[in-house]
């Protein structure tokens, strides 16, 4: 015990149900348009109001188009969902960042950048990638629609206490290796169920040396290992990132918060239910070849053979490769691609655009590639302009779209056509995730940039 997770969890216990779950106080609830409508309907049917509306923030992101956001949404389903969220936020007097609001964007990008997500908090949202916010030293996890209703009504949640795992990564990352590669490497080693039932704390020299945005990427992908969430102990990197954010504490309140935040770390005697260790030197730029994020490999490796697999594993593996149109034992270097997507709550931050631009600068996009470069928020979009990144990208043949979840998932206009290959910086490569029949290869912004200018899967280190 005495872990960072235990400290925050214990500080939020309202009551412990005998032989049952914990009633946990929730500091922040985020709502987007996809998982919240039924929860608000439930409140209306029961004649309830939101218990603490000031702690709830709503914004559309999944269904928002990434063009012409100042115009009515054309897709009727998307329009209906976005309109419903705006109406619900107004009816229940909740904070609402609508389309074209300068604070709008993907909810898991906006929370940290606005200073709404803070160390020591409990944070929930009806979205599995809520784990992102754990990078700030918070307990953050996704919940279902019924649980969203519970938090709206009571600002608490009934929750079974997960087990704890510490993943320690030591050493310095090599050339062209990013936080995205670290996460894909861990998933390839641990599989997509390797952390099921656990809340993960990331530690070690490698993690301490990551920027705040790198940590957000790492924690974002925790859920893809089956974890309930992921977290990093807050430190000077965290504090510098949060200083002067719009909703972060100010003045004396900042000093008071800082004193508390500095206590948020696992004790030297902390006991975790499981410990896992990795060496940064073993990690190279990663890509996926299959239909779950755990089917990944170093970019210079070959797709694994089925030797040693059970019959069930072999069938699943071969089914995945058949869908992807790929073969065991082959390299993906030089494989033609059709689309590149830079964005999502995984890699839609300013650092990701800086990395992408650094590689394409002075080069030009391949004519055969359609590239969707989508900032994670309007704040990121403004930073891109202020830093001149837009000029670099435009000179290289790229166009920047408006903020939203975009091609991370097939809920808006940005869908990858059937049979086409997409190198994507998003978080999931399931069958049809980016559009019916689409074939998704997950990678870092650097690897995506290399593919965008060559038209084939390329080791980004060739350009660094």
Short mmCIF file of C-alpha atoms in Angstrom, two decimals, residues 43-44 46-53 91-93 149 151-154:
data_model
loop_
_atom_site.label_atom_id
_atom_site.label_comp_id
_atom_site.label_asym_id
_atom_site.label_seq_id
_atom_site.Cartn_x
_atom_site.Cartn_y
_atom_site.Cartn_z
CA UNK A 43 -32.33 12.56 -14.51
CA UNK A 44 -35.41 14.06 -16.14
CA UNK A 46 -36.55 10.94 -11.90
CA UNK A 47 -37.03 14.68 -11.50
CA UNK A 48 -33.42 15.20 -10.41
CA UNK A 49 -30.98 18.08 -10.86
CA UNK A 50 -27.20 17.84 -11.05
CA UNK A 51 -25.79 17.82 -7.52
CA UNK A 52 -22.69 19.96 -8.20
CA UNK A 53 -23.06 21.45 -11.70
CA UNK A 91 -31.19 22.74 -19.00
CA UNK A 92 -28.98 21.48 -16.15
CA UNK A 93 -26.88 24.68 -15.94
CA UNK A 149 -26.11 9.49 -14.48
CA UNK A 151 -22.25 11.16 -10.95
CA UNK A 152 -24.55 13.82 -12.41
CA UNK A 153 -27.04 13.15 -9.61
CA UNK A 154 -24.70 12.68 -6.65
#
